[in-house]
Short mmCIF file of C-alpha atoms in Angstrom, two decimals:
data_model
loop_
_atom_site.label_atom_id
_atom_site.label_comp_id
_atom_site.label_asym_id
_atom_site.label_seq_id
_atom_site.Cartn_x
_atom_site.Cartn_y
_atom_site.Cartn_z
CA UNK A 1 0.00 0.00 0.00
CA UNK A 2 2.63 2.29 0.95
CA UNK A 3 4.65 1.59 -2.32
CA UNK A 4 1.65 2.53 -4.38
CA UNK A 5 1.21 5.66 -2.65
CA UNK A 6 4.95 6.93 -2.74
CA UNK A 7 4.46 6.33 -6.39
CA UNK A 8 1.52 7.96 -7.00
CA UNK A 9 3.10 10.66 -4.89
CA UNK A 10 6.77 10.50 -6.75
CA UNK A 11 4.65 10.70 -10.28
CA UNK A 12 3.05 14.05 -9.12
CA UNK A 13 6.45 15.08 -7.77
CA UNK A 14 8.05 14.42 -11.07
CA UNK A 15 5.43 16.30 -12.86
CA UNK A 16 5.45 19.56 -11.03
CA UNK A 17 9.01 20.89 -11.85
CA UNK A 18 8.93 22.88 -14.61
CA UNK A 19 5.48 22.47 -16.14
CA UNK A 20 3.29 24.98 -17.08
CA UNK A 21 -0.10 23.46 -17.54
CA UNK A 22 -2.36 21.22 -16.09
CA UNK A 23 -5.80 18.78 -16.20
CA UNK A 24 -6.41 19.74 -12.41
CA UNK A 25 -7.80 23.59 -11.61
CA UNK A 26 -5.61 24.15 -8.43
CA UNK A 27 -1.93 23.38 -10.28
CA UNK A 28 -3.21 25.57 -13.48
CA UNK A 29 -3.79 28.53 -10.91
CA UNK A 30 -0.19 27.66 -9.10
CA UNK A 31 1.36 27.72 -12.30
CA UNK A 32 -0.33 30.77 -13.60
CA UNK A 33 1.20 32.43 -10.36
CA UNK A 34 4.11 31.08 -10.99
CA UNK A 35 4.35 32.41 -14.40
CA UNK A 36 3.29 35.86 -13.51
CA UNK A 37 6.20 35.92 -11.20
CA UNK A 38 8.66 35.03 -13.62
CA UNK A 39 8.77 31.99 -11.38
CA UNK A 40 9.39 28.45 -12.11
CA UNK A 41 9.95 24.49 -10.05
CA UNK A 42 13.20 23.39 -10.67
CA UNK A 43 12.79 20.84 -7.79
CA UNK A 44 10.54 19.10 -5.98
CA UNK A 45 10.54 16.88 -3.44
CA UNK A 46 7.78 15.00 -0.75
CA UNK A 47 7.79 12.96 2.38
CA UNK A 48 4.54 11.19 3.35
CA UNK A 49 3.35 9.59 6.08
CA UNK A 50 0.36 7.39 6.43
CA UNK A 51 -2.23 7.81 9.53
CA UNK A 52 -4.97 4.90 8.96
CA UNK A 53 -5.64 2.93 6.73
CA UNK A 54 -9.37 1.39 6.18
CA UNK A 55 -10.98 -0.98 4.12
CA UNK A 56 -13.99 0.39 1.49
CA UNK A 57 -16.90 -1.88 0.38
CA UNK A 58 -15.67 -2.30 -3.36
CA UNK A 59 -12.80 -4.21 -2.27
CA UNK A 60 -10.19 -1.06 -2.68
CA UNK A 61 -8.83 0.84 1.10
CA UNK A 62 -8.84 4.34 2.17
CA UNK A 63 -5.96 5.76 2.83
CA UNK A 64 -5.31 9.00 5.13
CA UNK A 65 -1.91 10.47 4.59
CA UNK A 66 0.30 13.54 5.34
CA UNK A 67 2.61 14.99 2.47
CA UNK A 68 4.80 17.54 3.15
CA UNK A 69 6.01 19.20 -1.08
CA UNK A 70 9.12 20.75 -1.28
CA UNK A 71 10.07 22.81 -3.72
CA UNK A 72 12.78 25.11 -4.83
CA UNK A 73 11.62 27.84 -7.00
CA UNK A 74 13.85 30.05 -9.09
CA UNK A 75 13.32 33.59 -9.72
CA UNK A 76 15.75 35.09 -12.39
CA UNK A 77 18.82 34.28 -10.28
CA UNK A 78 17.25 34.04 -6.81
CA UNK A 79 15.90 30.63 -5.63
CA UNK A 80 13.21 30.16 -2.66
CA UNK A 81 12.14 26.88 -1.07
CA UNK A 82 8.56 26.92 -0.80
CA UNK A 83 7.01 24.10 1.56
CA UNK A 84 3.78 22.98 2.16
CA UNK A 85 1.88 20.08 4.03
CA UNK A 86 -1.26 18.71 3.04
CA UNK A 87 -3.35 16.19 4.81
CA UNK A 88 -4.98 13.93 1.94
CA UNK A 89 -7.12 11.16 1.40
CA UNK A 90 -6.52 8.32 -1.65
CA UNK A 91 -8.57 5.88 -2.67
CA UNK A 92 -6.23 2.80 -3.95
CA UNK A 93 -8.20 -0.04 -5.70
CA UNK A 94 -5.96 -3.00 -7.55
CA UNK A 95 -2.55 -1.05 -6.87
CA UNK A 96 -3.51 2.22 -8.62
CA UNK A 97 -4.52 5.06 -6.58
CA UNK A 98 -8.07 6.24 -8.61
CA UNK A 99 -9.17 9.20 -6.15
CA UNK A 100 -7.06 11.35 -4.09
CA UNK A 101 -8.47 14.24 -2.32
CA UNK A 102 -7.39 17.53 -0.33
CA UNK A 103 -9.07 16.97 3.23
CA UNK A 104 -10.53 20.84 3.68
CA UNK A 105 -11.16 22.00 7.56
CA UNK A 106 -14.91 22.51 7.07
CA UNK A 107 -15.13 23.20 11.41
CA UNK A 108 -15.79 26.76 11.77
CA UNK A 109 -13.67 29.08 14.24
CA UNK A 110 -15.09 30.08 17.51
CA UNK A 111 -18.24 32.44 17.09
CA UNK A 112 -18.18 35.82 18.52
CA UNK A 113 -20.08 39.49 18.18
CA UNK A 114 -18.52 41.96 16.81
CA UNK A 115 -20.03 44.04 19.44
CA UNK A 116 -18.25 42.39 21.70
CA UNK A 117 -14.95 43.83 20.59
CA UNK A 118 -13.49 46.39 23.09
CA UNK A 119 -11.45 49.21 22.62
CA UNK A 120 -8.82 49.83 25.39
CA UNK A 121 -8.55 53.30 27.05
CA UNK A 122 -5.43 54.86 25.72
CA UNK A 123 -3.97 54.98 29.08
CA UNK A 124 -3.44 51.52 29.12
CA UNK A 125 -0.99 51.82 26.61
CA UNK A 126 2.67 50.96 27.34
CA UNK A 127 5.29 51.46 24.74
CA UNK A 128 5.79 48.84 22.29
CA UNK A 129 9.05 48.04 20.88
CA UNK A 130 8.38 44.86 17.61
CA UNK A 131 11.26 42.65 17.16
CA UNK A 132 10.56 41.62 13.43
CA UNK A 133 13.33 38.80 12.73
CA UNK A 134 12.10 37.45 16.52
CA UNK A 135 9.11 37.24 15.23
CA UNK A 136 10.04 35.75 11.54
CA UNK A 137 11.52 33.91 13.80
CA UNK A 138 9.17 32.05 15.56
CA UNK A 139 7.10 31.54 12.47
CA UNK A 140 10.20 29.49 10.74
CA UNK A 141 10.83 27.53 13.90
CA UNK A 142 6.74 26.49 14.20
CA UNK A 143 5.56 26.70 11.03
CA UNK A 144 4.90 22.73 10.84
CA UNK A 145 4.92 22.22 14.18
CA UNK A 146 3.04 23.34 17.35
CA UNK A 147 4.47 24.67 20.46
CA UNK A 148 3.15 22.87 23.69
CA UNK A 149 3.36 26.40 25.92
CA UNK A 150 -0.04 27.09 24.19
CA UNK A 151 -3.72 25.72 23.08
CA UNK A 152 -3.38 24.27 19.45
CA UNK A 153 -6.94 24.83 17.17
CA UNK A 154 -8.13 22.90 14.42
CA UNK A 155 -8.27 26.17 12.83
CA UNK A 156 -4.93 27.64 13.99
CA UNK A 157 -3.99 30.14 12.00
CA UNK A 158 -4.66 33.12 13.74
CA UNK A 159 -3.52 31.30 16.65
CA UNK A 160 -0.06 31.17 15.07
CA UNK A 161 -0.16 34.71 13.66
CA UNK A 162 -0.67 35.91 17.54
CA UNK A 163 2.25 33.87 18.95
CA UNK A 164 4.60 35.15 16.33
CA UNK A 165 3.35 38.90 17.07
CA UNK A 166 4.23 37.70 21.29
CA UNK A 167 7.19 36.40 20.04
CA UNK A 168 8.29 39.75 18.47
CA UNK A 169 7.46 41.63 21.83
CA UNK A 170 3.90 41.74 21.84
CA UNK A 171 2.39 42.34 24.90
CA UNK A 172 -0.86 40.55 25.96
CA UNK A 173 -3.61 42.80 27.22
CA UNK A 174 -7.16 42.75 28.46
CA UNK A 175 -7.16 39.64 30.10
CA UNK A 176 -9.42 38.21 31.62
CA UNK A 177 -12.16 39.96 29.05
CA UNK A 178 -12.51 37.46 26.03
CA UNK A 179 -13.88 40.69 23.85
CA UNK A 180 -10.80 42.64 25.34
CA UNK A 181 -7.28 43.00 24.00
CA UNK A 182 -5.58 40.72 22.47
CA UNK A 183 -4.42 37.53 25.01
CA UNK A 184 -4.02 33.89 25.70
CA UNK A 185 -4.08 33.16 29.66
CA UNK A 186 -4.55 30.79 32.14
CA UNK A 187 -6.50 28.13 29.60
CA UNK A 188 -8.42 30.63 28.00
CA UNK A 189 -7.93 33.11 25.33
CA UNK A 190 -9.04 36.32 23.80
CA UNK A 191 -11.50 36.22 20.39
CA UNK A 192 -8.56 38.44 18.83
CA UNK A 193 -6.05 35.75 19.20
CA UNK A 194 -7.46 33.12 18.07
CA UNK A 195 -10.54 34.19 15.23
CA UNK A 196 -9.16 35.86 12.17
CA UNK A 197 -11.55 38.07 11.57
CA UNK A 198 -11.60 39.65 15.57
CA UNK A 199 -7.90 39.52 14.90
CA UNK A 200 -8.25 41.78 11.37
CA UNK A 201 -10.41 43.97 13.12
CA UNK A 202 -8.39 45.00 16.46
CA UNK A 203 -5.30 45.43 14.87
CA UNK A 204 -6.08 48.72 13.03
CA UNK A 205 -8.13 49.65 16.05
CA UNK A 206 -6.36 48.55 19.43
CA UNK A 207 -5.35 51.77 21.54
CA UNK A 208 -2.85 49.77 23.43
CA UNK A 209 -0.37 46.91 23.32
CA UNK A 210 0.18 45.12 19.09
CA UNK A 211 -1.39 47.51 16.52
CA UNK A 212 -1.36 47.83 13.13
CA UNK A 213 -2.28 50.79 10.83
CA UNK A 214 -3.45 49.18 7.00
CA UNK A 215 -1.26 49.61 3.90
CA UNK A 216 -2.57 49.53 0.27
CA UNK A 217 -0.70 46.86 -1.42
CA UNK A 218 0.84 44.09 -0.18
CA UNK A 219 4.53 45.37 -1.66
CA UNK A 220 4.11 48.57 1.21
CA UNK A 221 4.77 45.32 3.72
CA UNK A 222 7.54 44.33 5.79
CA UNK A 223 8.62 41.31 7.39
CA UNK A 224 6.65 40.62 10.69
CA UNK A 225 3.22 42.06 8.89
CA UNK A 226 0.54 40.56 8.48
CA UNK A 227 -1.94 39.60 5.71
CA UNK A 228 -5.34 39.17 6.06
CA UNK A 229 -7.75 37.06 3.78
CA UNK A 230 -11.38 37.31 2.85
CA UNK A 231 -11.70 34.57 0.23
CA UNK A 232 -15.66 34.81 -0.57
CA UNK A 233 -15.51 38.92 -0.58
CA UNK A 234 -18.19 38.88 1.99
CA UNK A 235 -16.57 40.96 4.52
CA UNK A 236 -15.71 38.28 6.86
CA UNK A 237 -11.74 37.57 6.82
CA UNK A 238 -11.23 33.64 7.00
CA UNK A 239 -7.27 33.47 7.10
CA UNK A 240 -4.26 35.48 8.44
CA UNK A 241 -0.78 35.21 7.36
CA UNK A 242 2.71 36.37 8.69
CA UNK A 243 5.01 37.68 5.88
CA UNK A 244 8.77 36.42 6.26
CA UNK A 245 9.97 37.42 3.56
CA UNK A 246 10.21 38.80 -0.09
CA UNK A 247 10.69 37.67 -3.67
CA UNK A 248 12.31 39.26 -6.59
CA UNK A 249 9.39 41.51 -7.38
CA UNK A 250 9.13 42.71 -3.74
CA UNK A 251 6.48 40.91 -3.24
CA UNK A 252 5.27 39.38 0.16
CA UNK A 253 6.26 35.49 0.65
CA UNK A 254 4.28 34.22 4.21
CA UNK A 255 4.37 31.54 6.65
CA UNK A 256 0.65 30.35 8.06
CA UNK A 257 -0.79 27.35 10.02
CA UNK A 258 -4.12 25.31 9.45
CA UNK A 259 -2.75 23.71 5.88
CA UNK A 260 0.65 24.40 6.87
CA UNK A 261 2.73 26.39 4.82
CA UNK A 262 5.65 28.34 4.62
CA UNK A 263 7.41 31.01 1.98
CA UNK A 264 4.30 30.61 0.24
CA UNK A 265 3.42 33.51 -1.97
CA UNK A 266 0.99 35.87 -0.63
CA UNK A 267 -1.96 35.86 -2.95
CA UNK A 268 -3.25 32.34 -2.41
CA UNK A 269 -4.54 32.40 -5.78
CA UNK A 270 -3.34 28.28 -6.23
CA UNK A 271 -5.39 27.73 -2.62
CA UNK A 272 -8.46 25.51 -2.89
CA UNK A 273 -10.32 28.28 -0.71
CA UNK A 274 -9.47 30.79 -3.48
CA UNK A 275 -12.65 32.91 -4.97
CA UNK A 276 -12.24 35.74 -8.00
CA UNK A 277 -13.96 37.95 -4.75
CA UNK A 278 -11.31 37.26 -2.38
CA UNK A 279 -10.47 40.77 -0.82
CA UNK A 280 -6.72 41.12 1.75
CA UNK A 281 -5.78 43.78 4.29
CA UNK A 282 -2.22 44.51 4.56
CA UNK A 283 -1.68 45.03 8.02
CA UNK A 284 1.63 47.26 8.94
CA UNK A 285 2.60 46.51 12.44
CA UNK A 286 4.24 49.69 13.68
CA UNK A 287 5.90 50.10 17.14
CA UNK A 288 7.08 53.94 18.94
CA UNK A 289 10.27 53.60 16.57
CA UNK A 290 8.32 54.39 13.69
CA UNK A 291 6.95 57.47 14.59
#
């Protein structure tokens, strides 16, 4: 079973570098992106690692597997390694694998009100000093991992976004108000540290502790930013992203959790969540330096 799958998985491999084109919707957008970068696979790579393994009714099993692709992009003379884990699911009937699927996190993060939000009286604020590369940091060190000092989610990426912010000097504040600040204490947590969209909307508005003011394209960002994502255009953001670095063009590569990925180019145009009405904030973390 295994040996089908690793060559199922080594055939897909094999196919990525360099190609252009493709019979499945996802790789055409990735290599659209790709091309509109100037960008192209010269390597690829995978490691996968099987979780269970159950028999179907038609005689085939169901496989549940991890894949972790790595590949080395090249950029005119500049090369990135991109990586990204996926948790899958293949159907393998008489040694050939004849369905494979992306498993998509359809649980929905923690409900809150808006109205629920507070905004801290400014003379709660302390001064706030953000280490960037401590912060960059912490996002390469964790990116496909999980640190034990704190609560994972099965929707973690804001959850990851707010430890890399603490990392870089972020203070918590507000506890123990879950519509307050921006904190994770004591086995409970804040609705701006964990939900993406409370997160996207105190940033630009906290009056003490993290903040962020909002920038109008994603090249205005720097390395410890952060990018928020709205994929449906319905004014609720779904995914946030720390940016790590940048490519060629200037242009924002980020680190996120949930489908684990890092140097990943911002957009997520190649993500299976991807809409034409996806809308982003580009979220400028500034500290008292920058005044």
């Amino acid at each position: 079973m295994r040996k089908v799958l690793e060559t199922y998985i080594s055939g897909r491999v094999h196919a990525n570098v360099g190609r252009q084109s493709s019979t499945r919707k996802d790789w055409n957008q990735r290599y659209r992106q790709l091309k509109e970068r100037e960008a192209l696979i010269v390597k690829s790579q995978a490691l996968c690692e099987i979780s269970k393994i159950e028999e179907v009714p038609n005689g085939g099993k169901r496989v549940h597997y991890s894949v972790r692709f790595m590949d080395l992009i090249k950029q005119n003379n500049h090369f990135v390694n991109e990586e990204n884990v996926e948790e899958r699911v293949a159907f393998i009937q008489h040694n050939q694998v004849v369905d494979d699927q992306l498993i998509t996190n359809t649980m929905n993060e923690e409900p809150f009100d808006e109205r629920d939000l507070v905004a801290e009286d400014d003379d709660e604020r302390a001064p706030f000093i953000y280490d960037r590369r401590a912060a960059v940091q912490y996002a390469e060190q964790w990116w496909d991992s999980y640190n034990p000092q704190f609560k994972k989610f099965e929707v973690d990426c804001t959850n990851f976004i707010s430890q890399c912010l603490h990392a870089g000097g972020a203070s918590m504040t507000g506890y123990p108000n879950r519509g307050k600040g921006w904190w994770m204490k004591n086995g409970n947590w804040s609705y701006s540290w964990s939900v993406a969209n409370a997160l996207r909307r105190y940033l630009p508005n906290a009056k003490s502790g993290v903040r962020a003011i909002e920038k109008n394209s994603a090249a205005e960002l720097s390395i410890g930013d952060v990018i928020c994502y709205d994929f449906e255009g319905d004014g609720k953001f779904n995914h946030n992203t720390i940016v790590v670095a940048k490519d060629r063009n200037n242009m924002p590569l980020v680190n996120a959790h949930t489908h684990n990925s890092r140097m990943r180019y911002w957009s997520y145009t190649d993500s299976t969540a991807y809409t034409p009405n996806i809308k982003y904030a580009f979220l400028h973390i500034v500290d008292d330096r920058s005044k």
